[in-house]
PDB file of C-alpha atoms in Angstrom:
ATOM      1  CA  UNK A   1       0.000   0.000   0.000  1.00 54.00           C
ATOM      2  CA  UNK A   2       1.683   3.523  -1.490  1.00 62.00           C
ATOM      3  CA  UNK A   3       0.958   6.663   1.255  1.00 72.00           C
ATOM      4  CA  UNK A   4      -0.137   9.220  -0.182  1.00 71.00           C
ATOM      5  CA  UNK A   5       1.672  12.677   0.534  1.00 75.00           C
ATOM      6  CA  UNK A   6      -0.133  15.359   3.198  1.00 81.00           C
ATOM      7  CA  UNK A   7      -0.708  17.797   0.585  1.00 80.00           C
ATOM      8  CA  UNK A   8      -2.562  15.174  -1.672  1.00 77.00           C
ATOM      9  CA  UNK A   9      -5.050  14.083   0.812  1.00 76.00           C
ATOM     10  CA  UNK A  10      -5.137  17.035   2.002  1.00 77.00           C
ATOM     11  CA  UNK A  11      -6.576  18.332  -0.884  1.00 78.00           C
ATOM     12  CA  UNK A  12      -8.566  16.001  -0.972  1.00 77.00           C
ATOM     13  CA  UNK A  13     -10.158  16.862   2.189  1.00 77.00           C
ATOM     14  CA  UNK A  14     -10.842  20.835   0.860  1.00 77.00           C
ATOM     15  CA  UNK A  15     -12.441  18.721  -2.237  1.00 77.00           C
ATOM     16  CA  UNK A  16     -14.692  16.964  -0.390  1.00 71.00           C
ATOM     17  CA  UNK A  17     -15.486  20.109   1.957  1.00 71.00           C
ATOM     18  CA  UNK A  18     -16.576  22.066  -1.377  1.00 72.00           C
ATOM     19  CA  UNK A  19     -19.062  18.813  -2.300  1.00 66.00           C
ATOM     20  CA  UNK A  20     -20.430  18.738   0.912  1.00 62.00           C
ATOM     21  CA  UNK A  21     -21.013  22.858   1.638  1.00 62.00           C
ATOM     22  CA  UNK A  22     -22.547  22.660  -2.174  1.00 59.00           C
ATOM     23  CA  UNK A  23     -24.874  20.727  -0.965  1.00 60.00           C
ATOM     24  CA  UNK A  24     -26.948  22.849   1.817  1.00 62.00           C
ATOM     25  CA  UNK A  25     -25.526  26.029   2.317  1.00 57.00           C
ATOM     26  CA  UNK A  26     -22.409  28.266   1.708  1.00 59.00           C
ATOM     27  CA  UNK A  27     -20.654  29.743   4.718  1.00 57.00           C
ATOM     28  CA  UNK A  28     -23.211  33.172   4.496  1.00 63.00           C
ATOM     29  CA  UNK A  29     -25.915  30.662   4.914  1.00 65.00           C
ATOM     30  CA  UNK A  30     -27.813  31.535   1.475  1.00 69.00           C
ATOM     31  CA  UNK A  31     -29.125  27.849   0.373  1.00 72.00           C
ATOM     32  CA  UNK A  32     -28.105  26.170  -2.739  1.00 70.00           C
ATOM     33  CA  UNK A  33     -31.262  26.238  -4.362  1.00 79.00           C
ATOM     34  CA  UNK A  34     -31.267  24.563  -7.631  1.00 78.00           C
ATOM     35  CA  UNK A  35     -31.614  27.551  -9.799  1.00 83.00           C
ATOM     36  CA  UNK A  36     -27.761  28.540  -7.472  1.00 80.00           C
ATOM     37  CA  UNK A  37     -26.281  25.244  -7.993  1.00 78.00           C
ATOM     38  CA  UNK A  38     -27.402  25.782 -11.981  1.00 84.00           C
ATOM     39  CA  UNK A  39     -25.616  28.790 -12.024  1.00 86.00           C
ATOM     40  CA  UNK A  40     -22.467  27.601 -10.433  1.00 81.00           C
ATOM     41  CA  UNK A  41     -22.683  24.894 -12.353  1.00 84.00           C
ATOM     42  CA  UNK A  42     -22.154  27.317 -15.556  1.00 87.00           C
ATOM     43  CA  UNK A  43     -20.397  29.280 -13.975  1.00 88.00           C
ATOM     44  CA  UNK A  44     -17.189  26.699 -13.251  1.00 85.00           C
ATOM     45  CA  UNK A  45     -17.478  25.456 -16.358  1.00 89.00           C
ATOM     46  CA  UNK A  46     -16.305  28.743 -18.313  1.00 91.00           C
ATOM     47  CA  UNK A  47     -13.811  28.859 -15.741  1.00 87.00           C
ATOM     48  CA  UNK A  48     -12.869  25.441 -16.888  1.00 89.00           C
ATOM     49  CA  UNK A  49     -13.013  26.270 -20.476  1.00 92.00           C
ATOM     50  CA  UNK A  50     -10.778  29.654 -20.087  1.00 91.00           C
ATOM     51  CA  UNK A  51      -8.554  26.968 -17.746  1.00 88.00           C
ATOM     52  CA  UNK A  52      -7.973  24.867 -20.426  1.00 92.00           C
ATOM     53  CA  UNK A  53      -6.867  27.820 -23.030  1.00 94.00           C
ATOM     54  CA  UNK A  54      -4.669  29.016 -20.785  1.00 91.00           C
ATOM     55  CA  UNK A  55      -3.281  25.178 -20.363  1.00 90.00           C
ATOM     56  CA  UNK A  56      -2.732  24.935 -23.218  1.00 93.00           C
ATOM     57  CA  UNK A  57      -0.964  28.219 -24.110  1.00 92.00           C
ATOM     58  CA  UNK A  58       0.989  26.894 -21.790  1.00 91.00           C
ATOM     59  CA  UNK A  59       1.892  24.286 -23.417  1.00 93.00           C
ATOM     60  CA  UNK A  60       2.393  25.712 -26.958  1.00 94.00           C
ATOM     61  CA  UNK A  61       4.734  28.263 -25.348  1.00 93.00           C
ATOM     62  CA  UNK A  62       7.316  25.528 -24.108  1.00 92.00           C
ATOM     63  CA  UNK A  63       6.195  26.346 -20.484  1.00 90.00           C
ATOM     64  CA  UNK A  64       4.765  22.609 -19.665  1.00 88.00           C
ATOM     65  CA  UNK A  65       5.828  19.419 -21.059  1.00 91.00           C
ATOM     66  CA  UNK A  66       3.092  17.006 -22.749  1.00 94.00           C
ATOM     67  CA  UNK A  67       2.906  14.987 -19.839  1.00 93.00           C
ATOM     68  CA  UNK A  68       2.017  17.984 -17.894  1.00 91.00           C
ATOM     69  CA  UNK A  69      -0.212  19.429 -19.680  1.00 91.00           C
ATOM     70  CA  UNK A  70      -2.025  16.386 -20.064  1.00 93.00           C
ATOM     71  CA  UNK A  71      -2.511  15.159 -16.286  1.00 91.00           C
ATOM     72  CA  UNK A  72      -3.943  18.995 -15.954  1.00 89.00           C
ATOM     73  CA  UNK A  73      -5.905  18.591 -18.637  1.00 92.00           C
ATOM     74  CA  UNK A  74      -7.177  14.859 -17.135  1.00 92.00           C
ATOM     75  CA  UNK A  75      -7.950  17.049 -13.999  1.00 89.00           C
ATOM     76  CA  UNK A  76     -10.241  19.867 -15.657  1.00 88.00           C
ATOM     77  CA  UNK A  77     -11.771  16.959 -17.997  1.00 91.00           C
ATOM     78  CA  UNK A  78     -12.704  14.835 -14.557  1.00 88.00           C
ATOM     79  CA  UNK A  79     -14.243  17.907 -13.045  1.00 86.00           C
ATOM     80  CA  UNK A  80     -16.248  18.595 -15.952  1.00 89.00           C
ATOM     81  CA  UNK A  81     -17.816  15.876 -16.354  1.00 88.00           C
ATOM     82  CA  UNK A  82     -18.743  15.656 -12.634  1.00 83.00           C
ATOM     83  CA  UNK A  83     -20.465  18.940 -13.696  1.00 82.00           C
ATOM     84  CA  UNK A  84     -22.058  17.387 -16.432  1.00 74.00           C
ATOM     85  CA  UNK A  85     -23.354  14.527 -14.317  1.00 56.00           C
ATOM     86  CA  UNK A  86     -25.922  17.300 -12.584  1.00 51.00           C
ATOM     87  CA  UNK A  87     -27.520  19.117 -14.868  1.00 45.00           C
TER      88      UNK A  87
END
Protein backbone atom coordinates (compact mmCIF):
# COMPACT_ATOMS: atom_id res chain seq x y z
CA UNK A 1 0.00 0.00 0.00
CA UNK A 2 1.68 3.52 -1.49
CA UNK A 3 0.96 6.66 1.25
CA UNK A 4 -0.14 9.22 -0.18
CA UNK A 5 1.67 12.68 0.53
CA UNK A 6 -0.13 15.36 3.20
CA UNK A 7 -0.71 17.80 0.59
CA UNK A 8 -2.56 15.17 -1.67
CA UNK A 9 -5.05 14.08 0.81
CA UNK A 10 -5.14 17.03 2.00
CA UNK A 11 -6.58 18.33 -0.88
CA UNK A 12 -8.57 16.00 -0.97
CA UNK A 13 -10.16 16.86 2.19
CA UNK A 14 -10.84 20.83 0.86
CA UNK A 15 -12.44 18.72 -2.24
CA UNK A 16 -14.69 16.96 -0.39
CA UNK A 17 -15.49 20.11 1.96
CA UNK A 18 -16.58 22.07 -1.38
CA UNK A 19 -19.06 18.81 -2.30
CA UNK A 20 -20.43 18.74 0.91
CA UNK A 21 -21.01 22.86 1.64
CA UNK A 22 -22.55 22.66 -2.17
CA UNK A 23 -24.87 20.73 -0.97
CA UNK A 24 -26.95 22.85 1.82
CA UNK A 25 -25.53 26.03 2.32
CA UNK A 26 -22.41 28.27 1.71
CA UNK A 27 -20.65 29.74 4.72
CA UNK A 28 -23.21 33.17 4.50
CA UNK A 29 -25.92 30.66 4.91
CA UNK A 30 -27.81 31.53 1.48
CA UNK A 31 -29.12 27.85 0.37
CA UNK A 32 -28.10 26.17 -2.74
CA UNK A 33 -31.26 26.24 -4.36
CA UNK A 34 -31.27 24.56 -7.63
CA UNK A 35 -31.61 27.55 -9.80
CA UNK A 36 -27.76 28.54 -7.47
CA UNK A 37 -26.28 25.24 -7.99
CA UNK A 38 -27.40 25.78 -11.98
CA UNK A 39 -25.62 28.79 -12.02
CA UNK A 40 -22.47 27.60 -10.43
CA UNK A 41 -22.68 24.89 -12.35
CA UNK A 42 -22.15 27.32 -15.56
CA UNK A 43 -20.40 29.28 -13.98
CA UNK A 44 -17.19 26.70 -13.25
CA UNK A 45 -17.48 25.46 -16.36
CA UNK A 46 -16.30 28.74 -18.31
CA UNK A 47 -13.81 28.86 -15.74
CA UNK A 48 -12.87 25.44 -16.89
CA UNK A 49 -13.01 26.27 -20.48
CA UNK A 50 -10.78 29.65 -20.09
CA UNK A 51 -8.55 26.97 -17.75
CA UNK A 52 -7.97 24.87 -20.43
CA UNK A 53 -6.87 27.82 -23.03
CA UNK A 54 -4.67 29.02 -20.79
CA UNK A 55 -3.28 25.18 -20.36
CA UNK A 56 -2.73 24.94 -23.22
CA UNK A 57 -0.96 28.22 -24.11
CA UNK A 58 0.99 26.89 -21.79
CA UNK A 59 1.89 24.29 -23.42
CA UNK A 60 2.39 25.71 -26.96
CA UNK A 61 4.73 28.26 -25.35
CA UNK A 62 7.32 25.53 -24.11
CA UNK A 63 6.19 26.35 -20.48
CA UNK A 64 4.77 22.61 -19.67
CA UNK A 65 5.83 19.42 -21.06
CA UNK A 66 3.09 17.01 -22.75
CA UNK A 67 2.91 14.99 -19.84
CA UNK A 68 2.02 17.98 -17.89
CA UNK A 69 -0.21 19.43 -19.68
CA UNK A 70 -2.03 16.39 -20.06
CA UNK A 71 -2.51 15.16 -16.29
CA UNK A 72 -3.94 18.99 -15.95
CA UNK A 73 -5.91 18.59 -18.64
CA UNK A 74 -7.18 14.86 -17.13
CA UNK A 75 -7.95 17.05 -14.00
CA UNK A 76 -10.24 19.87 -15.66
CA UNK A 77 -11.77 16.96 -18.00
CA UNK A 78 -12.70 14.83 -14.56
CA UNK A 79 -14.24 17.91 -13.05
CA UNK A 80 -16.25 18.59 -15.95
CA UNK A 81 -17.82 15.88 -16.35
CA UNK A 82 -18.74 15.66 -12.63
CA UNK A 83 -20.46 18.94 -13.70
CA UNK A 84 -22.06 17.39 -16.43
CA UNK A 85 -23.35 14.53 -14.32
CA UNK A 86 -25.92 17.30 -12.58
CA UNK A 87 -27.52 19.12 -14.87
Amino acid sequence: LQVAPDWMTDQLRQDLRVRIDHTGEDDAGHPWTSSARQIYRRLRRELLAVESTELSRLHRDGAIDETTRRSLQRALDLEEARLGDQE
